[in-house]
JSON list of C-alpha atoms in Angstrom, two decimals:
[
{"chain": "P", "resi": 1, "resn": "MET", "atom": "CA", "xyz": [8.76, 16.31, 40.85]},
{"chain": "P", "resi": 2, "resn": "PHE", "atom": "CA", "xyz": [7.76, 15.47, 37.18]},
{"chain": "P", "resi": 3, "resn": "TYR", "atom": "CA", "xyz": [9.59, 12.52, 35.73]},
{"chain": "P", "resi": 4, "resn": "LEU", "atom": "CA", "xyz": [10.01, 11.11, 32.19]},
{"chain": "P", "resi": 5, "resn": "ILE", "atom": "CA", "xyz": [10.71, 7.30, 32.69]},
{"chain": "P", "resi": 6, "resn": "CYS", "atom": "CA", "xyz": [11.67, 5.24, 29.50]},
{"chain": "P", "resi": 7, "resn": "TYR", "atom": "CA", "xyz": [12.93, 1.55, 29.34]},
{"chain": "P", "resi": 8, "resn": "ASP", "atom": "CA", "xyz": [14.53, -0.77, 26.92]},
{"chain": "P", "resi": 9, "resn": "ILE", "atom": "CA", "xyz": [13.40, -4.37, 28.16]},
{"chain": "P", "resi": 10, "resn": "THR", "atom": "CA", "xyz": [13.64, -7.09, 25.64]},
{"chain": "P", "resi": 11, "resn": "GLU", "atom": "CA", "xyz": [11.93, -9.96, 27.28]},
{"chain": "P", "resi": 12, "resn": "ASP", "atom": "CA", "xyz": [7.93, -9.66, 27.15]},
{"chain": "P", "resi": 13, "resn": "ASN", "atom": "CA", "xyz": [7.00, -10.81, 30.57]},
{"chain": "P", "resi": 14, "resn": "ARG", "atom": "CA", "xyz": [9.46, -8.50, 32.39]},
{"chain": "P", "resi": 15, "resn": "ARG", "atom": "CA", "xyz": [8.46, -5.43, 30.12]},
{"chain": "P", "resi": 16, "resn": "ASN", "atom": "CA", "xyz": [4.75, -6.14, 30.92]},
{"chain": "P", "resi": 17, "resn": "ARG", "atom": "CA", "xyz": [5.47, -6.42, 34.56]},
{"chain": "P", "resi": 18, "resn": "VAL", "atom": "CA", "xyz": [7.38, -3.20, 34.45]},
{"chain": "P", "resi": 19, "resn": "ALA", "atom": "CA", "xyz": [4.72, -1.46, 32.58]},
{"chain": "P", "resi": 20, "resn": "LYS", "atom": "CA", "xyz": [2.21, -2.59, 35.03]},
{"chain": "P", "resi": 21, "resn": "VAL", "atom": "CA", "xyz": [3.95, -1.11, 37.86]},
{"chain": "P", "resi": 22, "resn": "LEU", "atom": "CA", "xyz": [4.61, 2.04, 36.20]},
{"chain": "P", "resi": 23, "resn": "GLU", "atom": "CA", "xyz": [0.83, 2.47, 35.39]},
{"chain": "P", "resi": 24, "resn": "THR", "atom": "CA", "xyz": [0.21, 2.51, 39.16]},
{"chain": "P", "resi": 25, "resn": "TYR", "atom": "CA", "xyz": [2.60, 5.64, 39.53]},
{"chain": "P", "resi": 26, "resn": "GLY", "atom": "CA", "xyz": [2.09, 7.41, 36.16]},
{"chain": "P", "resi": 27, "resn": "MET", "atom": "CA", "xyz": [0.69, 7.60, 32.55]},
{"chain": "P", "resi": 28, "resn": "ARG", "atom": "CA", "xyz": [1.91, 5.76, 29.67]},
{"chain": "P", "resi": 29, "resn": "VAL", "atom": "CA", "xyz": [2.86, 8.44, 26.80]},
{"chain": "P", "resi": 30, "resn": "GLN", "atom": "CA", "xyz": [4.48, 6.52, 24.07]},
{"chain": "P", "resi": 31, "resn": "GLN", "atom": "CA", "xyz": [5.35, 2.60, 23.80]},
{"chain": "P", "resi": 32, "resn": "SER", "atom": "CA", "xyz": [7.90, 2.38, 26.23]},
{"chain": "P", "resi": 33, "resn": "VAL", "atom": "CA", "xyz": [7.88, 5.80, 27.78]},
{"chain": "P", "resi": 34, "resn": "PHE", "atom": "CA", "xyz": [5.71, 7.25, 30.89]},
{"chain": "P", "resi": 35, "resn": "GLU", "atom": "CA", "xyz": [5.12, 10.46, 32.65]},
{"chain": "P", "resi": 36, "resn": "ALA", "atom": "CA", "xyz": [4.74, 10.56, 36.41]},
{"chain": "P", "resi": 37, "resn": "VAL", "atom": "CA", "xyz": [4.53, 13.21, 39.10]},
{"chain": "P", "resi": 38, "resn": "LEU", "atom": "CA", "xyz": [6.22, 11.58, 42.19]},
{"chain": "P", "resi": 39, "resn": "ASN", "atom": "CA", "xyz": [7.02, 12.76, 45.67]},
{"chain": "P", "resi": 40, "resn": "GLU", "atom": "CA", "xyz": [10.37, 11.71, 47.27]},
{"chain": "P", "resi": 41, "resn": "THR", "atom": "CA", "xyz": [8.99, 8.61, 48.94]},
{"chain": "P", "resi": 42, "resn": "GLU", "atom": "CA", "xyz": [7.03, 7.58, 45.80]},
{"chain": "P", "resi": 43, "resn": "TYR", "atom": "CA", "xyz": [10.33, 8.14, 43.58]},
{"chain": "P", "resi": 44, "resn": "HIS", "atom": "CA", "xyz": [12.34, 5.75, 45.84]},
{"chain": "P", "resi": 45, "resn": "GLN", "atom": "CA", "xyz": [9.58, 3.15, 46.37]},
{"chain": "P", "resi": 46, "resn": "LEU", "atom": "CA", "xyz": [9.06, 3.02, 42.59]},
{"chain": "P", "resi": 47, "resn": "GLN", "atom": "CA", "xyz": [12.67, 2.56, 42.05]},
{"chain": "P", "resi": 48, "resn": "ALA", "atom": "CA", "xyz": [12.93, -0.11, 44.51]},
{"chain": "P", "resi": 49, "resn": "ARG", "atom": "CA", "xyz": [10.12, -1.95, 43.12]},
{"chain": "P", "resi": 50, "resn": "LEU", "atom": "CA", "xyz": [11.28, -1.75, 39.47]},
{"chain": "P", "resi": 51, "resn": "LEU", "atom": "CA", "xyz": [14.91, -2.83, 40.49]},
{"chain": "P", "resi": 52, "resn": "LYS", "atom": "CA", "xyz": [13.32, -6.10, 41.47]},
{"chain": "P", "resi": 53, "resn": "LEU", "atom": "CA", "xyz": [11.96, -6.82, 38.19]},
{"chain": "P", "resi": 54, "resn": "LEU", "atom": "CA", "xyz": [15.03, -5.82, 36.03]},
{"chain": "P", "resi": 55, "resn": "ASN", "atom": "CA", "xyz": [17.60, -8.04, 34.56]},
{"chain": "P", "resi": 56, "resn": "LYS", "atom": "CA", "xyz": [20.45, -5.63, 35.36]},
{"chain": "P", "resi": 57, "resn": "ARG", "atom": "CA", "xyz": [22.77, -6.77, 32.50]},
{"chain": "P", "resi": 58, "resn": "GLN", "atom": "CA", "xyz": [20.07, -6.74, 29.77]},
{"chain": "P", "resi": 59, "resn": "ASP", "atom": "CA", "xyz": [17.52, -4.26, 30.71]},
{"chain": "P", "resi": 60, "resn": "GLN", "atom": "CA", "xyz": [17.70, -0.43, 31.10]},
{"chain": "P", "resi": 61, "resn": "LEU", "atom": "CA", "xyz": [15.41, 1.87, 32.65]},
{"chain": "P", "resi": 62, "resn": "ARG", "atom": "CA", "xyz": [15.96, 5.78, 32.92]},
{"chain": "P", "resi": 63, "resn": "PHE", "atom": "CA", "xyz": [14.20, 8.40, 34.97]},
{"chain": "P", "resi": 64, "resn": "TYR", "atom": "CA", "xyz": [14.62, 11.83, 33.73]},
{"chain": "P", "resi": 65, "resn": "PRO", "atom": "CA", "xyz": [13.54, 14.85, 36.18]},
{"chain": "P", "resi": 66, "resn": "LEU", "atom": "CA", "xyz": [11.96, 18.00, 34.61]},
{"chain": "P", "resi": 67, "resn": "SER", "atom": "CA", "xyz": [11.49, 21.30, 36.52]},
{"chain": "P", "resi": 68, "resn": "PRO", "atom": "CA", "xyz": [8.16, 23.09, 36.24]},
{"chain": "P", "resi": 69, "resn": "ALA", "atom": "CA", "xyz": [9.56, 25.58, 33.95]},
{"chain": "P", "resi": 70, "resn": "ASN", "atom": "CA", "xyz": [10.98, 22.88, 31.56]},
{"chain": "P", "resi": 71, "resn": "ARG", "atom": "CA", "xyz": [7.69, 21.00, 31.72]},
{"chain": "P", "resi": 72, "resn": "ASP", "atom": "CA", "xyz": [6.03, 23.92, 30.10]},
{"chain": "P", "resi": 73, "resn": "ARG", "atom": "CA", "xyz": [8.62, 23.77, 27.24]},
{"chain": "P", "resi": 74, "resn": "ILE", "atom": "CA", "xyz": [7.68, 20.13, 26.28]},
{"chain": "P", "resi": 75, "resn": "VAL", "atom": "CA", "xyz": [7.10, 20.16, 22.66]},
{"chain": "P", "resi": 76, "resn": "ILE", "atom": "CA", "xyz": [5.04, 17.40, 21.09]},
{"chain": "P", "resi": 77, "resn": "LEU", "atom": "CA", "xyz": [5.01, 16.97, 17.20]},
{"chain": "P", "resi": 78, "resn": "GLY", "atom": "CA", "xyz": [2.24, 14.98, 15.46]},
{"chain": "P", "resi": 79, "resn": "ARG", "atom": "CA", "xyz": [-0.36, 13.19, 17.18]},
{"chain": "P", "resi": 80, "resn": "GLN", "atom": "CA", "xyz": [-1.42, 15.30, 20.11]},
{"chain": "P", "resi": 81, "resn": "PRO", "atom": "CA", "xyz": [-2.10, 13.59, 23.60]},
{"chain": "P", "resi": 82, "resn": "GLU", "atom": "CA", "xyz": [-5.96, 13.68, 24.92]},
{"chain": "P", "resi": 83, "resn": "PHE", "atom": "CA", "xyz": [-4.98, 14.53, 28.58]},
{"chain": "P", "resi": 84, "resn": "THR", "atom": "CA", "xyz": [-2.07, 14.96, 30.84]},
{"chain": "P", "resi": 85, "resn": "VAL", "atom": "CA", "xyz": [-0.58, 12.97, 33.68]},
{"chain": "P", "resi": 86, "resn": "ASP", "atom": "CA", "xyz": [-2.31, 15.53, 36.02]},
{"chain": "P", "resi": 87, "resn": "ALA", "atom": "CA", "xyz": [-5.73, 14.66, 34.94]},
{"chain": "P", "resi": 88, "resn": "LEU", "atom": "CA", "xyz": [-5.15, 11.29, 36.40]},
{"chain": "P", "resi": 89, "resn": "THR", "atom": "CA", "xyz": [-5.27, 10.04, 40.03]},
{"chain": "P", "resi": 90, "resn": "PHE", "atom": "CA", "xyz": [-2.87, 7.32, 40.90]},
{"chain": "P", "resi": 91, "resn": "ILE", "atom": "CA", "xyz": [-3.17, 5.19, 44.24]},
{"chain": "P", "resi": 92, "resn": "VAL", "atom": "CA", "xyz": [0.13, 3.93, 45.21]},
{"chain": "O", "resi": 1, "resn": "MET", "atom": "CA", "xyz": [20.07, 22.98, 25.99]},
{"chain": "O", "resi": 2, "resn": "PHE", "atom": "CA", "xyz": [19.86, 19.20, 26.77]},
{"chain": "O", "resi": 3, "resn": "TYR", "atom": "CA", "xyz": [16.90, 17.52, 25.32]},
{"chain": "O", "resi": 4, "resn": "LEU", "atom": "CA", "xyz": [15.40, 13.94, 25.69]},
{"chain": "O", "resi": 5, "resn": "ILE", "atom": "CA", "xyz": [13.69, 13.13, 22.33]},
{"chain": "O", "resi": 6, "resn": "CYS", "atom": "CA", "xyz": [11.20, 10.05, 22.04]},
{"chain": "O", "resi": 7, "resn": "TYR", "atom": "CA", "xyz": [8.99, 8.98, 19.36]},
{"chain": "O", "resi": 8, "resn": "ASP", "atom": "CA", "xyz": [6.16, 6.65, 18.50]},
{"chain": "O", "resi": 9, "resn": "ILE", "atom": "CA", "xyz": [6.31, 5.86, 14.76]},
{"chain": "O", "resi": 10, "resn": "THR", "atom": "CA", "xyz": [4.57, 2.85, 13.30]},
{"chain": "O", "resi": 11, "resn": "GLU", "atom": "CA", "xyz": [5.72, 2.70, 9.94]},
{"chain": "O", "resi": 12, "resn": "ASP", "atom": "CA", "xyz": [9.26, 1.31, 9.49]},
{"chain": "O", "resi": 13, "resn": "ASN", "atom": "CA", "xyz": [10.28, 3.56, 6.60]},
{"chain": "O", "resi": 14, "resn": "ARG", "atom": "CA", "xyz": [9.28, 6.75, 8.47]},
{"chain": "O", "resi": 15, "resn": "ARG", "atom": "CA", "xyz": [10.89, 5.67, 11.57]},
{"chain": "O", "resi": 16, "resn": "ASN", "atom": "CA", "xyz": [14.03, 4.78, 10.06]},
{"chain": "O", "resi": 17, "resn": "ARG", "atom": "CA", "xyz": [14.26, 8.19, 8.21]},
{"chain": "O", "resi": 18, "resn": "VAL", "atom": "CA", "xyz": [13.39, 10.14, 11.68]},
{"chain": "O", "resi": 19, "resn": "ALA", "atom": "CA", "xyz": [16.05, 8.03, 13.46]},
{"chain": "O", "resi": 20, "resn": "LYS", "atom": "CA", "xyz": [18.83, 8.81, 10.66]},
{"chain": "O", "resi": 21, "resn": "VAL", "atom": "CA", "xyz": [17.86, 12.51, 11.21]},
{"chain": "O", "resi": 22, "resn": "LEU", "atom": "CA", "xyz": [18.13, 12.41, 14.96]},
{"chain": "O", "resi": 23, "resn": "GLU", "atom": "CA", "xyz": [21.43, 10.66, 14.81]},
{"chain": "O", "resi": 24, "resn": "THR", "atom": "CA", "xyz": [23.09, 13.61, 13.06]},
{"chain": "O", "resi": 25, "resn": "TYR", "atom": "CA", "xyz": [21.86, 15.79, 15.97]},
{"chain": "O", "resi": 26, "resn": "GLY", "atom": "CA", "xyz": [22.42, 13.55, 18.95]},
{"chain": "O", "resi": 27, "resn": "MET", "atom": "CA", "xyz": [23.02, 10.13, 20.54]},
{"chain": "O", "resi": 28, "resn": "ARG", "atom": "CA", "xyz": [20.41, 7.06, 20.66]},
{"chain": "O", "resi": 29, "resn": "VAL", "atom": "CA", "xyz": [20.13, 5.84, 24.20]},
{"chain": "O", "resi": 30, "resn": "GLN", "atom": "CA", "xyz": [17.28, 3.43, 23.88]},
{"chain": "O", "resi": 31, "resn": "GLN", "atom": "CA", "xyz": [15.24, 1.96, 20.86]},
{"chain": "O", "resi": 32, "resn": "SER", "atom": "CA", "xyz": [12.96, 5.06, 20.38]},
{"chain": "O", "resi": 33, "resn": "VAL", "atom": "CA", "xyz": [14.83, 7.67, 22.68]},
{"chain": "O", "resi": 34, "resn": "PHE", "atom": "CA", "xyz": [17.46, 9.92, 21.84]},
{"chain": "O", "resi": 35, "resn": "GLU", "atom": "CA", "xyz": [19.57, 12.69, 23.95]},
{"chain": "O", "resi": 36, "resn": "ALA", "atom": "CA", "xyz": [20.81, 15.53, 22.21]},
{"chain": "O", "resi": 37, "resn": "VAL", "atom": "CA", "xyz": [22.58, 19.05, 23.21]},
{"chain": "O", "resi": 38, "resn": "LEU", "atom": "CA", "xyz": [21.11, 21.75, 20.88]},
{"chain": "O", "resi": 39, "resn": "ASN", "atom": "CA", "xyz": [21.45, 25.38, 20.53]},
{"chain": "O", "resi": 40, "resn": "GLU", "atom": "CA", "xyz": [18.48, 27.53, 19.46]},
{"chain": "O", "resi": 41, "resn": "THR", "atom": "CA", "xyz": [19.22, 27.18, 15.76]},
{"chain": "O", "resi": 42, "resn": "GLU", "atom": "CA", "xyz": [19.73, 23.56, 15.95]},
{"chain": "O", "resi": 43, "resn": "TYR", "atom": "CA", "xyz": [16.52, 22.98, 17.85]},
{"chain": "O", "resi": 44, "resn": "HIS", "atom": "CA", "xyz": [14.42, 24.48, 15.31]},
{"chain": "O", "resi": 45, "resn": "GLN", "atom": "CA", "xyz": [16.29, 23.22, 12.34]},
{"chain": "O", "resi": 46, "resn": "LEU", "atom": "CA", "xyz": [15.73, 19.74, 13.74]},
{"chain": "O", "resi": 47, "resn": "GLN", "atom": "CA", "xyz": [12.08, 20.13, 14.40]},
{"chain": "O", "resi": 48, "resn": "ALA", "atom": "CA", "xyz": [11.60, 21.57, 11.02]},
{"chain": "O", "resi": 49, "resn": "ARG", "atom": "CA", "xyz": [13.23, 18.63, 9.41]},
{"chain": "O", "resi": 50, "resn": "LEU", "atom": "CA", "xyz": [11.32, 16.16, 11.54]},
{"chain": "O", "resi": 51, "resn": "LEU", "atom": "CA", "xyz": [8.02, 17.64, 10.80]},
{"chain": "O", "resi": 52, "resn": "LYS", "atom": "CA", "xyz": [8.38, 17.12, 7.34]},
{"chain": "O", "resi": 53, "resn": "LEU", "atom": "CA", "xyz": [9.07, 13.39, 7.75]},
{"chain": "O", "resi": 54, "resn": "LEU", "atom": "CA", "xyz": [6.09, 12.80, 10.29]},
{"chain": "O", "resi": 55, "resn": "ASN", "atom": "CA", "xyz": [2.60, 11.74, 9.45]},
{"chain": "O", "resi": 56, "resn": "LYS", "atom": "CA", "xyz": [0.77, 14.14, 11.78]},
{"chain": "O", "resi": 57, "resn": "ARG", "atom": "CA", "xyz": [-2.04, 11.82, 12.57]},
{"chain": "O", "resi": 58, "resn": "GLN", "atom": "CA", "xyz": [-0.32, 8.63, 13.26]},
{"chain": "O", "resi": 59, "resn": "ASP", "atom": "CA", "xyz": [3.12, 9.63, 14.66]},
{"chain": "O", "resi": 60, "resn": "GLN", "atom": "CA", "xyz": [4.28, 11.22, 17.71]},
{"chain": "O", "resi": 61, "resn": "LEU", "atom": "CA", "xyz": [7.44, 12.75, 18.81]},
{"chain": "O", "resi": 62, "resn": "ARG", "atom": "CA", "xyz": [8.25, 14.60, 21.90]},
{"chain": "O", "resi": 63, "resn": "PHE", "atom": "CA", "xyz": [11.13, 16.94, 23.14]},
{"chain": "O", "resi": 64, "resn": "TYR", "atom": "CA", "xyz": [11.82, 17.08, 26.70]},
{"chain": "O", "resi": 65, "resn": "PRO", "atom": "CA", "xyz": [14.26, 19.90, 27.88]},
{"chain": "O", "resi": 66, "resn": "LEU", "atom": "CA", "xyz": [16.30, 19.46, 30.94]},
{"chain": "O", "resi": 67, "resn": "SER", "atom": "CA", "xyz": [18.33, 21.92, 32.76]},
{"chain": "O", "resi": 68, "resn": "PRO", "atom": "CA", "xyz": [21.95, 21.19, 33.77]},
{"chain": "O", "resi": 69, "resn": "ALA", "atom": "CA", "xyz": [20.79, 20.78, 37.40]},
{"chain": "O", "resi": 70, "resn": "ASN", "atom": "CA", "xyz": [18.34, 18.07, 36.41]},
{"chain": "O", "resi": 71, "resn": "ARG", "atom": "CA", "xyz": [20.39, 16.54, 33.96]},
{"chain": "O", "resi": 72, "resn": "ASP", "atom": "CA", "xyz": [22.76, 15.61, 36.86]},
{"chain": "O", "resi": 73, "resn": "ARG", "atom": "CA", "xyz": [19.84, 13.92, 38.33]},
{"chain": "O", "resi": 74, "resn": "ILE", "atom": "CA", "xyz": [19.11, 11.48, 35.66]},
{"chain": "O", "resi": 75, "resn": "VAL", "atom": "CA", "xyz": [19.04, 7.94, 36.96]},
{"chain": "O", "resi": 76, "resn": "ILE", "atom": "CA", "xyz": [19.70, 4.69, 34.85]},
{"chain": "O", "resi": 77, "resn": "LEU", "atom": "CA", "xyz": [18.67, 1.49, 36.46]},
{"chain": "O", "resi": 78, "resn": "GLY", "atom": "CA", "xyz": [20.17, -1.74, 34.99]},
{"chain": "O", "resi": 79, "resn": "ARG", "atom": "CA", "xyz": [22.62, -1.89, 31.95]},
{"chain": "O", "resi": 80, "resn": "GLN", "atom": "CA", "xyz": [24.83, 1.21, 32.25]},
{"chain": "O", "resi": 81, "resn": "PRO", "atom": "CA", "xyz": [25.78, 3.37, 28.92]},
{"chain": "O", "resi": 82, "resn": "GLU", "atom": "CA", "xyz": [29.38, 3.34, 27.88]},
{"chain": "O", "resi": 83, "resn": "PHE", "atom": "CA", "xyz": [29.50, 7.04, 27.23]},
{"chain": "O", "resi": 84, "resn": "THR", "atom": "CA", "xyz": [27.52, 10.44, 27.18]},
{"chain": "O", "resi": 85, "resn": "VAL", "atom": "CA", "xyz": [26.15, 12.45, 24.57]},
{"chain": "O", "resi": 86, "resn": "ASP", "atom": "CA", "xyz": [28.88, 15.00, 25.24]},
{"chain": "O", "resi": 87, "resn": "ALA", "atom": "CA", "xyz": [31.53, 12.62, 24.33]},
{"chain": "O", "resi": 88, "resn": "LEU", "atom": "CA", "xyz": [30.44, 12.66, 20.68]},
{"chain": "O", "resi": 89, "resn": "THR", "atom": "CA", "xyz": [30.75, 15.47, 18.07]},
{"chain": "O", "resi": 90, "resn": "PHE", "atom": "CA", "xyz": [27.81, 16.10, 15.53]},
{"chain": "O", "resi": 91, "resn": "ILE", "atom": "CA", "xyz": [28.15, 17.88, 12.29]},
{"chain": "O", "resi": 92, "resn": "VAL", "atom": "CA", "xyz": [24.81, 19.37, 11.46]}
]
């Protein structure tokens, strides 16, 4: 399943560590926004790893699942991306 | 239709103006991330207004549509929101 993952993390160290984990599962598309294609195991594994890093009172991280049909309806205004998450291989 | 809208805009003035427009259509859920429930007219109207504000080479703005079923599968880790976009009324 395709997911959009975005986060609000104020503390630099924590934010960098979360971004590092996300980079092993998906592709950064904006400053605090990632895209990832995850199976069920990877999805739960990623959430478990991220939960260990988050300060649950201060930080927030969101997973938005998109269907293949809605994924085709994503609209990008302005600067266009060079490639899509499918062009990359992730070793998790 | 429910949309997740996120942007990467480096220049402060432009970013503030984009955020102001988005606030009339939806709810800010993270620093540069909004949720909005838009009909077809509002969707095209919003994109037209945002396109006028963007620097098309530097800025990037993304619309991710979610189906009602996938909207129910949104997962929020950490700090939980006080309310949802549906609790708000927008006059556009």
